[in-house]
Amino acid sequence: LLEHRDANLQKIAFECMMAYNHSYLTPYRENFERLMDDKTFKNEIVLFSIDEAVTVVKPEHRKDLLDVLFRILYGKMQSKTGKDTSGSLPGKVKHVMKTADPTHVIPLRKLQGVLNTVDLIICKLGSLLDSYLPQLIQLVSCIGALCSGLLAHRDQIHPKATSSVKNIRNAAIVRIFQVCTADELPFALD
């Protein structure tokens, strides 16, 4: 349930876990509560460093704590898009581009917010993202495909929105480039 897109359900699931007084969670309760709150999420993801060099997490808590953290972040990423990101990436990208309807689009600010969150997650968690990289890449690719599909219908888009859509598409490309060129990730390009 920690992976659920509903923040309230995540909080309830986390409270249930806290009832067991796990030693790897108890000292970090407030950090997790701030991560699950949309208002404090961005600040907390920056402050709650899990980097081995500069960490607030004790080494003996790290493994179990990261499992909980990644589940919460996965749920957060789902809630930011409002779309299911599973399935074949090339097929999903083509489908999104073909069916992009300018009248039924996730708000541009929300799309930009998702890309900013992905940037923070990549910067802060880097090599710890191995098992979540396919979902991150799918998410960002679908945002880029949506923007490309919208730009194919630019005659139906308000002129002021066109530049925002281009910026979001470019930001999606940059995020994918970040993932593919990061030294600490398993498939870095040389």
CSV table of C-alpha atoms in Angstrom, one decimal:
chain,number,residue,atom,x,y,z
A,1,LEU,CA,0.0,0.0,0.0
A,2,LEU,CA,3.0,2.3,0.3
A,3,GLU,CA,3.2,2.3,-3.5
A,4,HIS,CA,-0.3,3.5,-3.9
A,5,ARG,CA,-0.8,6.8,-5.6
A,6,ASP,CA,-3.2,8.1,-2.9
A,7,ALA,CA,-1.1,10.0,-0.3
A,8,ASN,CA,-3.7,9.4,2.4
A,9,LEU,CA,-3.6,5.6,1.8
A,10,GLN,CA,0.2,5.8,1.9
A,11,LYS,CA,0.1,7.7,5.2
A,12,ILE,CA,-2.3,5.1,6.7
A,13,ALA,CA,0.0,2.2,5.5
A,14,PHE,CA,3.0,4.0,7.0
A,15,GLU,CA,1.2,4.4,10.3
A,16,CYS,CA,0.5,0.7,10.4
A,17,MET,CA,4.2,0.0,9.8
A,18,MET,CA,5.1,2.4,12.6
A,19,ALA,CA,2.9,0.4,15.0
A,20,TYR,CA,5.5,-2.4,14.8
A,21,ASN,CA,8.2,0.0,16.0
A,22,HIS,CA,10.8,-1.1,13.4
A,23,SER,CA,14.2,0.2,14.6
A,24,TYR,CA,15.1,1.2,11.0
A,25,LEU,CA,12.0,3.4,10.7
A,26,THR,CA,11.3,5.0,14.1
A,27,PRO,CA,14.2,7.5,14.0
A,28,TYR,CA,13.1,8.8,10.6
A,29,ARG,CA,9.3,9.0,11.1
A,30,GLU,CA,9.1,12.8,10.7
A,31,ASN,CA,11.2,12.5,7.5
A,32,PHE,CA,8.8,10.0,6.0
A,33,GLU,CA,5.8,12.1,7.1
A,34,ARG,CA,7.2,15.1,5.3
A,35,LEU,CA,7.9,13.0,2.2
A,36,MET,CA,4.3,11.9,2.0
A,37,ASP,CA,3.0,15.4,2.4
A,38,ASP,CA,2.8,17.2,-1.0
A,39,LYS,CA,3.5,20.6,0.6
A,40,THR,CA,6.8,19.5,2.1
A,41,PHE,CA,7.9,16.7,-0.3
A,42,LYS,CA,10.4,18.7,-2.4
A,43,ASN,CA,12.2,20.2,0.6
A,44,GLU,CA,12.3,16.8,2.4
A,45,ILE,CA,13.7,14.9,-0.6
A,46,VAL,CA,16.6,17.4,-0.7
A,47,LEU,CA,17.1,17.4,3.1
A,48,PHE,CA,16.7,13.7,3.8
A,49,SER,CA,20.0,12.7,2.3
A,50,ILE,CA,20.6,8.9,1.9
A,51,ASP,CA,23.9,9.4,0.2
A,52,GLU,CA,26.5,7.1,1.9
A,53,ALA,CA,29.0,10.0,2.3
A,54,VAL,CA,26.6,12.6,3.8
A,55,THR,CA,23.7,10.6,5.2
A,56,VAL,CA,21.4,11.1,8.1
A,57,VAL,CA,20.6,7.4,7.9
A,58,LYS,CA,22.5,4.9,10.0
A,59,PRO,CA,24.3,2.2,8.0
A,60,GLU,CA,22.4,-0.6,9.7
A,61,HIS,CA,19.1,1.0,8.9
A,62,ARG,CA,19.9,1.8,5.3
A,63,LYS,CA,18.8,-1.4,3.5
A,64,ASP,CA,15.3,-1.7,5.0
A,65,LEU,CA,14.7,2.0,5.1
A,66,LEU,CA,15.5,2.4,1.3
A,67,ASP,CA,12.9,-0.3,0.5
A,68,VAL,CA,10.3,1.8,2.3
A,69,LEU,CA,11.5,5.0,0.8
A,70,PHE,CA,11.4,3.7,-2.8
A,71,ARG,CA,7.9,2.4,-2.3
A,72,ILE,CA,6.7,5.8,-1.2
A,73,LEU,CA,8.5,7.5,-4.0
A,74,TYR,CA,7.0,5.1,-6.5
A,75,GLY,CA,3.6,6.0,-5.3
A,76,LYS,CA,4.4,9.7,-5.4
A,77,MET,CA,5.5,9.4,-9.0
A,78,GLN,CA,2.2,7.7,-9.9
A,79,SER,CA,0.2,10.4,-8.2
A,80,LYS,CA,2.0,13.1,-10.1
A,81,THR,CA,1.0,11.8,-13.5
A,82,GLY,CA,-2.5,10.4,-13.0
A,83,LYS,CA,-1.7,7.7,-15.6
A,84,ASP,CA,-0.6,4.1,-15.6
A,85,THR,CA,3.0,3.9,-16.7
A,86,SER,CA,3.2,0.1,-17.2
A,87,GLY,CA,3.5,-1.7,-20.6
A,88,SER,CA,5.7,-1.6,-23.7
A,89,LEU,CA,7.5,1.7,-23.9
A,90,PRO,CA,7.6,2.1,-27.7
A,91,GLY,CA,3.9,1.1,-28.0
A,92,LYS,CA,2.9,3.4,-25.2
A,93,VAL,CA,4.8,6.3,-26.8
A,94,LYS,CA,3.1,5.8,-30.1
A,95,HIS,CA,-0.3,5.5,-28.5
A,96,VAL,CA,0.2,8.7,-26.5
A,97,MET,CA,1.4,10.6,-29.5
A,98,LYS,CA,-1.6,9.4,-31.7
A,99,THR,CA,-4.2,10.0,-29.0
A,100,ALA,CA,-2.9,13.3,-27.6
A,101,ASP,CA,-6.0,15.4,-27.3
A,102,PRO,CA,-5.3,19.1,-26.5
A,103,THR,CA,-8.7,19.4,-24.8
A,104,HIS,CA,-8.0,16.6,-22.3
A,105,VAL,CA,-4.4,17.1,-21.1
A,106,ILE,CA,-2.9,16.9,-17.7
A,107,PRO,CA,-2.2,20.5,-16.7
A,108,LEU,CA,1.2,21.7,-18.0
A,109,ARG,CA,2.3,22.9,-14.6
A,110,LYS,CA,1.7,19.3,-13.3
A,111,LEU,CA,3.8,17.8,-16.1
A,112,GLN,CA,6.6,20.3,-15.4
A,113,GLY,CA,6.3,19.4,-11.7
A,114,VAL,CA,6.7,15.7,-12.4
A,115,LEU,CA,9.9,16.4,-14.5
A,116,ASN,CA,11.3,18.6,-11.7
A,117,THR,CA,10.6,15.8,-9.2
A,118,VAL,CA,12.2,13.2,-11.4
A,119,ASP,CA,15.3,15.5,-11.6
A,120,LEU,CA,15.5,15.7,-7.8
A,121,ILE,CA,15.1,12.0,-7.5
A,122,ILE,CA,17.8,11.3,-10.0
A,123,CYS,CA,20.2,13.8,-8.4
A,124,LYS,CA,19.6,12.6,-4.9
A,125,LEU,CA,19.2,8.8,-5.3
A,126,GLY,CA,21.3,8.1,-8.5
A,127,SER,CA,22.6,4.6,-8.4
A,128,LEU,CA,20.0,3.5,-5.9
A,129,LEU,CA,17.3,3.7,-8.6
A,130,ASP,CA,18.4,0.6,-10.5
A,131,SER,CA,15.1,-1.3,-10.1
A,132,TYR,CA,13.0,1.8,-10.7
A,133,LEU,CA,14.7,3.1,-13.8
A,134,PRO,CA,12.4,1.5,-16.3
A,135,GLN,CA,9.4,3.2,-14.7
A,136,LEU,CA,11.1,6.5,-14.6
A,137,ILE,CA,12.1,6.3,-18.2
A,138,GLN,CA,8.6,5.3,-19.2
A,139,LEU,CA,7.1,8.1,-17.2
A,140,VAL,CA,9.4,10.7,-18.8
A,141,SER,CA,9.1,9.2,-22.3
A,142,CYS,CA,5.3,9.4,-22.1
A,143,ILE,CA,5.5,13.0,-21.0
A,144,GLY,CA,7.8,13.8,-24.0
A,145,ALA,CA,5.5,11.8,-26.3
A,146,LEU,CA,2.4,13.7,-25.0
A,147,CYS,CA,4.1,17.0,-25.7
A,148,SER,CA,5.2,15.9,-29.2
A,149,GLY,CA,1.6,14.8,-29.9
A,150,LEU,CA,0.3,18.1,-28.7
A,151,LEU,CA,2.7,20.0,-30.9
A,152,ALA,CA,1.4,18.0,-33.9
A,153,HIS,CA,-1.9,19.7,-33.1
A,154,ARG,CA,-0.5,23.1,-32.4
A,155,ASP,CA,-3.4,24.8,-34.3
A,156,GLN,CA,-5.7,23.6,-31.4
A,157,ILE,CA,-3.3,24.9,-28.7
A,158,HIS,CA,-3.3,28.4,-27.3
A,159,PRO,CA,-0.2,30.2,-28.7
A,160,LYS,CA,1.1,30.9,-25.1
A,161,ALA,CA,0.8,27.2,-24.3
A,162,THR,CA,2.9,26.1,-27.3
A,163,SER,CA,6.2,27.4,-25.8
A,164,SER,CA,5.4,25.7,-22.5
A,165,VAL,CA,4.7,22.4,-24.3
A,166,LYS,CA,8.1,22.8,-26.1
A,167,ASN,CA,9.9,23.5,-22.8
A,168,ILE,CA,8.3,20.5,-21.2
A,169,ARG,CA,9.2,18.3,-24.1
A,170,ASN,CA,12.8,19.5,-24.0
A,171,ALA,CA,12.9,19.0,-20.3
A,172,ALA,CA,11.8,15.4,-20.8
A,173,ILE,CA,14.6,14.8,-23.3
A,174,VAL,CA,17.1,16.3,-20.8
A,175,ARG,CA,15.8,13.9,-18.1
A,176,ILE,CA,16.2,10.9,-20.3
A,177,PHE,CA,19.7,12.1,-21.2
A,178,GLN,CA,20.5,12.5,-17.5
A,179,VAL,CA,19.5,8.9,-16.8
A,180,CYS,CA,21.4,7.5,-19.7
A,181,THR,CA,24.6,9.5,-19.1
A,182,ALA,CA,24.8,9.3,-15.3
A,183,ASP,CA,28.1,7.6,-14.3
A,184,GLU,CA,26.6,5.8,-11.3
A,185,LEU,CA,23.8,4.1,-13.2
A,186,PRO,CA,24.1,0.6,-14.7
A,187,PHE,CA,23.8,1.5,-18.4
A,188,ALA,CA,25.6,4.8,-18.7
A,189,LEU,CA,26.7,5.7,-22.2
A,190,ASP,CA,30.4,6.3,-22.8
